[in-house]
XYZ file of C-alpha atoms in Angstrom:
328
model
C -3.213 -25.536 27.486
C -0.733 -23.368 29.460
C 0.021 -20.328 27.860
C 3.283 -20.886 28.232
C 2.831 -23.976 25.636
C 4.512 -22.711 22.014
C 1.671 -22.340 19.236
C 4.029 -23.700 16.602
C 2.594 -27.154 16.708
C -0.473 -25.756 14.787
C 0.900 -24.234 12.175
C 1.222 -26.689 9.356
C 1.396 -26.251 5.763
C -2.176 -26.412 5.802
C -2.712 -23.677 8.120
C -0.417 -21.480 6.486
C -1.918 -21.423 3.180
C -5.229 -21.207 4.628
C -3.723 -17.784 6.213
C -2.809 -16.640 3.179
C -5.899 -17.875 1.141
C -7.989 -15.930 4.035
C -5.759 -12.486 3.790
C -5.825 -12.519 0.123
C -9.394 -12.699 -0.116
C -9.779 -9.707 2.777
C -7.184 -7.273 1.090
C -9.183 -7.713 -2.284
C -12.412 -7.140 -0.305
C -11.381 -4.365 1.425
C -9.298 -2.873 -1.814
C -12.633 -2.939 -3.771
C -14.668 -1.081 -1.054
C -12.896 1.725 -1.598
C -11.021 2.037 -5.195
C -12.642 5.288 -5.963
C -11.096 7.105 -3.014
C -7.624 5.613 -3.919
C -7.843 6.242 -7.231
C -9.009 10.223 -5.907
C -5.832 10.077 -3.838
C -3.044 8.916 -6.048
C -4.076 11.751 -8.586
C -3.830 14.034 -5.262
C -0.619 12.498 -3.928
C 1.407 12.844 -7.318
C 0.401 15.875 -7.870
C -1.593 16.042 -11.150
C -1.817 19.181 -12.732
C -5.564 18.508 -13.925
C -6.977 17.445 -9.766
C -4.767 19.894 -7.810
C -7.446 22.329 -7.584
C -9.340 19.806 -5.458
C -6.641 18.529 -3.297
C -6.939 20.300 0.315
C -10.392 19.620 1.518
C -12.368 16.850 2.314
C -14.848 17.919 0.225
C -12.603 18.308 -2.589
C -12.222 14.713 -2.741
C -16.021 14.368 -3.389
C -15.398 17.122 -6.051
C -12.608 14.994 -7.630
C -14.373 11.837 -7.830
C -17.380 14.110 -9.199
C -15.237 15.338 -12.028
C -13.850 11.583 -13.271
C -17.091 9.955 -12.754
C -18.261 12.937 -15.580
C -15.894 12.424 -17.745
C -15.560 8.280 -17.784
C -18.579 7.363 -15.386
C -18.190 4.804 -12.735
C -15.177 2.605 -14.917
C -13.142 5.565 -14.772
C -12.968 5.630 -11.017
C -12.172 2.356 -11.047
C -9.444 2.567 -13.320
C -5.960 0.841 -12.272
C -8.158 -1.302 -9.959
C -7.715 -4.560 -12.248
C -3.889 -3.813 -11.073
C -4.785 -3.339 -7.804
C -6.234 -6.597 -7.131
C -3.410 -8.700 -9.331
C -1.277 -6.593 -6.976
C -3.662 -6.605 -3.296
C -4.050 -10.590 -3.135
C -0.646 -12.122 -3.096
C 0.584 -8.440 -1.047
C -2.037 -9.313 1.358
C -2.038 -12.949 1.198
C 1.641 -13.186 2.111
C 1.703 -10.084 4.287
C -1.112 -11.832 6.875
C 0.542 -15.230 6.056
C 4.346 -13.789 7.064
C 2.832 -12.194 10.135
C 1.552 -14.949 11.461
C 4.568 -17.089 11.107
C 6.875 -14.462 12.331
C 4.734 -13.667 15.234
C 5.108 -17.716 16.461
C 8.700 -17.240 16.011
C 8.739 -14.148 17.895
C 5.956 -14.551 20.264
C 5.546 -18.442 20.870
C 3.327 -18.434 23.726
C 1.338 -15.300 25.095
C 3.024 -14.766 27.824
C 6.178 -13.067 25.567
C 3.962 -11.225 23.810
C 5.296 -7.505 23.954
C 4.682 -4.246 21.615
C 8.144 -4.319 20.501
C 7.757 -7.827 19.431
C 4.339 -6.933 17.788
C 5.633 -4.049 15.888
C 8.854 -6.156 15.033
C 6.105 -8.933 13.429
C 4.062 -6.430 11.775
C 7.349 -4.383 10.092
C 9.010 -7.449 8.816
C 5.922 -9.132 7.084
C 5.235 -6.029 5.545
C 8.123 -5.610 4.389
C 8.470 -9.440 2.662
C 5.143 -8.567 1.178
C 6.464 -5.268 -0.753
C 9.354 -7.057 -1.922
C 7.159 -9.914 -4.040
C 4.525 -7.518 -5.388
C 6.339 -4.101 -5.650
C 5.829 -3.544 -9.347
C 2.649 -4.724 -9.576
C 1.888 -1.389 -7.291
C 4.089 1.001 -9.611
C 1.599 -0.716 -12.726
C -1.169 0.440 -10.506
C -0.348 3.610 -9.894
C 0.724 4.470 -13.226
C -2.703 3.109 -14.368
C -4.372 5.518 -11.772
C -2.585 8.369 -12.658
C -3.214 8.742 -16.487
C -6.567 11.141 -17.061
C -8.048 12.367 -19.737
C -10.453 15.288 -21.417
C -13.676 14.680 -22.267
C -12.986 15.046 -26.030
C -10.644 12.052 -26.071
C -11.499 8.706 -26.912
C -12.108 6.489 -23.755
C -10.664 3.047 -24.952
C -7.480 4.665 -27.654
C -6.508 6.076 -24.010
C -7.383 3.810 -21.188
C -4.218 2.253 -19.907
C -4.760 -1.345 -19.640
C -2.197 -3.669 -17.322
C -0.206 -4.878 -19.723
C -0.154 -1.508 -21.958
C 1.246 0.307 -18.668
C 3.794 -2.013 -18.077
C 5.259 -1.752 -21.854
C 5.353 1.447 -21.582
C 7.222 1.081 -18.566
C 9.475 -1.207 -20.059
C 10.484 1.056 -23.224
C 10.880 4.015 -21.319
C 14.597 5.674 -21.952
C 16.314 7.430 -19.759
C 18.334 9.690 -21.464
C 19.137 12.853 -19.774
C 23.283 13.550 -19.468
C 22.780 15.066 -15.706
C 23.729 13.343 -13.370
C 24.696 13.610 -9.863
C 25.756 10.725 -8.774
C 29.373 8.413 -9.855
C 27.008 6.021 -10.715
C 25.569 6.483 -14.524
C 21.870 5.656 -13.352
C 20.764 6.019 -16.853
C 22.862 3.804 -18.319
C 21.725 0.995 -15.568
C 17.869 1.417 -16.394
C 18.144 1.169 -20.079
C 20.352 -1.811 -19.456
C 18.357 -3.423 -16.682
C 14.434 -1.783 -17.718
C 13.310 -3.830 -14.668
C 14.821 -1.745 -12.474
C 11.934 0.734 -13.721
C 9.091 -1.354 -12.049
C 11.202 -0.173 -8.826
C 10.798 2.877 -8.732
C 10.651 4.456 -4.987
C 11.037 0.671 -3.704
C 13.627 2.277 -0.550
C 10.807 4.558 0.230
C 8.295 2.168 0.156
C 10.524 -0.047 2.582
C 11.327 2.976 4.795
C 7.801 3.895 5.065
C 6.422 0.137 5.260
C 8.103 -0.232 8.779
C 5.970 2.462 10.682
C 2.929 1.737 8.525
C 2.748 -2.210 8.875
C 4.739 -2.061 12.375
C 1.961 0.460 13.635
C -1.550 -0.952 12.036
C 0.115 -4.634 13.870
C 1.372 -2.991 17.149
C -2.153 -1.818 17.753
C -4.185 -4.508 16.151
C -2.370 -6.619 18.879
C -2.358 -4.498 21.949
C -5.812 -3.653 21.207
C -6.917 -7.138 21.245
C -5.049 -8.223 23.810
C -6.758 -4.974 25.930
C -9.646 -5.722 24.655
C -10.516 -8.804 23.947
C -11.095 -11.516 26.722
C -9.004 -14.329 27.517
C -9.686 -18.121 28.502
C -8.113 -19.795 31.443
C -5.325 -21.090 29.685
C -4.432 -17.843 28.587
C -5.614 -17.675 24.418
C -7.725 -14.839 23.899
C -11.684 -15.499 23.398
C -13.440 -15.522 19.933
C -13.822 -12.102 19.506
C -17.082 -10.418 17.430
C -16.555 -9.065 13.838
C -17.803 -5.700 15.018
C -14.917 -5.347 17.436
C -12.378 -6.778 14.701
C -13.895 -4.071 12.463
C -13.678 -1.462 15.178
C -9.696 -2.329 16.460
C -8.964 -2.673 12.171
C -9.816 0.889 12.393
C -7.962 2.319 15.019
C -4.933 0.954 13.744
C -5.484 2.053 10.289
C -5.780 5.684 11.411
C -2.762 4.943 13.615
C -0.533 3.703 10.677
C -1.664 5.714 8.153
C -0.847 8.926 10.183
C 2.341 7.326 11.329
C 3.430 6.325 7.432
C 1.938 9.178 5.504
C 4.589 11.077 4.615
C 6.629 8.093 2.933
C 3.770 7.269 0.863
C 3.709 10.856 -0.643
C 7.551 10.659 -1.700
C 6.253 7.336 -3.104
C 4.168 7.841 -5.158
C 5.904 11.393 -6.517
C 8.735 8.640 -7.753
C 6.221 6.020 -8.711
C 5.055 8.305 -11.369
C 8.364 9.775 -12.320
C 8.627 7.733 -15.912
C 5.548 10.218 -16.655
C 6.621 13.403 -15.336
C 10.821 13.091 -15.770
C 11.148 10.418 -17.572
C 15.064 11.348 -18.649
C 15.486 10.935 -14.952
C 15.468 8.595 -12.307
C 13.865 10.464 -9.062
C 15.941 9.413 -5.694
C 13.935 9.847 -2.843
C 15.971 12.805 -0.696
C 15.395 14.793 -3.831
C 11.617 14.188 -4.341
C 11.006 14.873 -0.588
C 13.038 17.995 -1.352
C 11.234 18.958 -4.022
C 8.185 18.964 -1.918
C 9.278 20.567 0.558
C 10.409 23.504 -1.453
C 6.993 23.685 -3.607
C 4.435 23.347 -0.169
C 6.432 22.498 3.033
C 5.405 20.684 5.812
C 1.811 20.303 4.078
C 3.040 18.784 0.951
C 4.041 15.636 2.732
C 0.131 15.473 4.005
C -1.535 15.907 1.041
C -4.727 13.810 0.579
C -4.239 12.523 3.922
C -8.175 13.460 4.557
C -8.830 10.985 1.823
C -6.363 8.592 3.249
C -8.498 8.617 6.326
C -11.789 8.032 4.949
C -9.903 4.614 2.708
C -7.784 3.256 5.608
C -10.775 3.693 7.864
C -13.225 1.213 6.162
C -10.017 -0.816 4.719
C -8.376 -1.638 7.088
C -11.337 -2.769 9.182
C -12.739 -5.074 6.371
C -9.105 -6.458 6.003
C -8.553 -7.411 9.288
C -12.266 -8.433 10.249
C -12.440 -10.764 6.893
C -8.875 -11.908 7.270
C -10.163 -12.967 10.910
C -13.396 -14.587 9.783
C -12.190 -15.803 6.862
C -9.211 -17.908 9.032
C -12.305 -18.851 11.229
C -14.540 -19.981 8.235
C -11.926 -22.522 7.143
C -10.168 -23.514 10.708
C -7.425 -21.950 11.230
C-alpha cells in the first residue's frame, strides 16, 4: 500500500467502536492507577483551607495523602473516584474514538501528516469529549473536594454521586451583585443545569493546549521514533516505547495546560465556596493572582507531574494494545 493510499477505507463502524471500547477501558485503567494523587491535587488546586499547609512541595503531597488516609483510610483517598470513572470512560472513549476519525479526515495518508494537523486532531477531539461528559467532572470534583474531621461520622458525610449532584441541583444563587447586564442568578435558578457547567469556557480554553499538546507529541514522537514499513505505515511499535512517548507528552501537556486547570477547578467548586455567586473565569484567575501570583496558577503542578506521568503512559499504551487486542 502506497502511503499516499487514504486510510478511510478501514474505518468502519466496527472499527470505530472498537476505538472507543479500547480508549475507554485505558482512561479507566490509567484513572485508577493514580486516584489518590488526583484526589491530593484537587484539594490542592481549589484551595482547601484544611490541605493548604501541604500544598508547595512534593513531599507535601505524600503528607496530604498521609493525613486523609488517617482520617478515612484507603476509601477516603479514593473518594469521588466512582465519579471519575462514570466520567473517564465515555471522556476517554470518545476522546481516542474522535481523534482517530478526525485525524483520517485531516491526515488521510502519511504523507500529509504535519504537527499542525496533529495538534489540530488532538484539540478538536478533546474538545468533543469535554462537551459530552463535562458535568460528570464538576460531580467529581465536588465529590473530591468535601473533607472531613476525624470526629465526624464517615457515611452521614461521604458525598455519594447522586447526593453531590442534588446538591448541585438545589443550590440558589441568590446574591443581588452583579456585574454583568445579564442577571446570572436569575438564569441558574431557572436553568439549575447550567450549574453542572461550571468553568466549562475554561475547560475548553485550556483543553486545546492540553489535548493539542499530549497529541502533537504522541504523533511526532512516533513518527521520530518509531520505524516505518516500505509502504510507508509505521511498524508495530513495543508497549514500553508507547508507555515511554505517553509520558513525554503528558509532561508536555500538562505543563502547557496547567494554568487553565487551576482556574478550573477554583470555579468547579464555587457552589461550595460562593455559592450566591456564579465565578466567571477572568475573575477567578484574578483572584489568584492577587492572593499568590504567578505561583498560584502552578499550584500542585508537582503532583500533576507524578499523575500525568504514569497516566498518560497507561492511557495511551492500553488504548494502543487494547486497539491491537481486538484488530483495529
Amino acid at each position: 500500500m502506497s502511503p499516499n493510499v487514504s486510510r478511510r477505507d478501514n474505518q468502519g463502524l466496527q472499527a470505530i467502536l472498537k476505538s472507543g471500547l479500547a480508549g475507554g477501558v485505558a482512561g479507566c485503567v490509567a484513572k485508577t492507577v493514580v486516584a489518590p494523587l488526583d484526589r491530593v491535587k484537587i484539594l490542592f488546586q481549589a484551595s482547601n483551607p484544611e490541605f493548604q499547609k501541604y500544598a508547595g512541595t512534593w513531599s507535601g503531597a505524600f503528607k496530604a495523602a498521609g493525613a486523609i488516609y488517617k482520617v478515612g483510610g484507603f476509601r477516603d483517598l479514593l473518594q469521588g473516584h466512582s465519579a471519575t470513572l462514570l466520567r473517564v470512560f465515555p471522556y476517554a472513549a470518545i476522546k481516542f474514538m474522535a481523534y482517530d476519525q478526525v485525524h483520517n479526515i485531516l491526515m488521510p495518508t502519511p504523507a500529509q501528516e504535519t504537527n499542525f494537523r496533529r495538534f489540530s486532531a488532538g484539540a478538536i477531539s478533546g474538545m468533543i469529549s469535554v462537551f459530552f461528559t463535562y458535568p460528570l467532572e464538576v460531580i467529581r470534583v465536588r465529590m473530591a473536594f468535601h473533607t472531613r474531621g476525624p470526629e465526624e461520622v464517615v457515611e452521614k458525610l461521604r458525598p455519594s454521586f447522586t447526593r453531590a449532584a442534588r446538591f448541585m441541583y438545589r443550590e440558589t444563587a441568590t446574591s443581588t451583585h452583579q456585574t454583568l447586564p445579564i442577571d446570572t442568578n436569575t438564569i441558574l435558578n431557572r436553568y439549575p443545569l447550567l450549574k453542572f457547567y461550571r468553568g466549562f469556557t475554561v475547560t475548553i480554553i485550556g483543553m486545546i493546549p492540553y489535548a493539542g499538546v499530549s497529541f502533537l507529541c504522541w504523533g511526532a514522537l512516533r513518527a521520530r521514533f518509531v520505524s516505518r514499513d516500505a509502504s510507508g505505515y509505521q511498524k508495530k511499535p513495543t508497549p514500553l516505547a508507547d508507555l515511554g512517548i505517553g509520558a513525554v507528552s503528558g509532561v508536555l501537556a500538562q505543563t502547557a495546560s496547567y494554568p487553565f486547570e487551576v482556574v478550573r477547578r477554583r470555579m468547579q467548586v464555587g457552589g461550595i465556596t460562593q455559592p450566591d455567586r456564579w465565578l466567571r473565569w477572568g475573575e477567578t484567575a484574578k483572584t489568584i493572582w492577587q492572593s499568590k501570583g504567578l505561583r498560584g496558577f502552578y499550584v500542585g503542578l508537582s503532583i500533576g507531574y507524578l499523575k500525568i506521568v504514569p497516566m498518560t503512559a497507561v492511557s495511551y499504551a492500553v488504548w494502543q494494545g487494547g486497539k491491537q487486542l481486538m484488530g483495529v
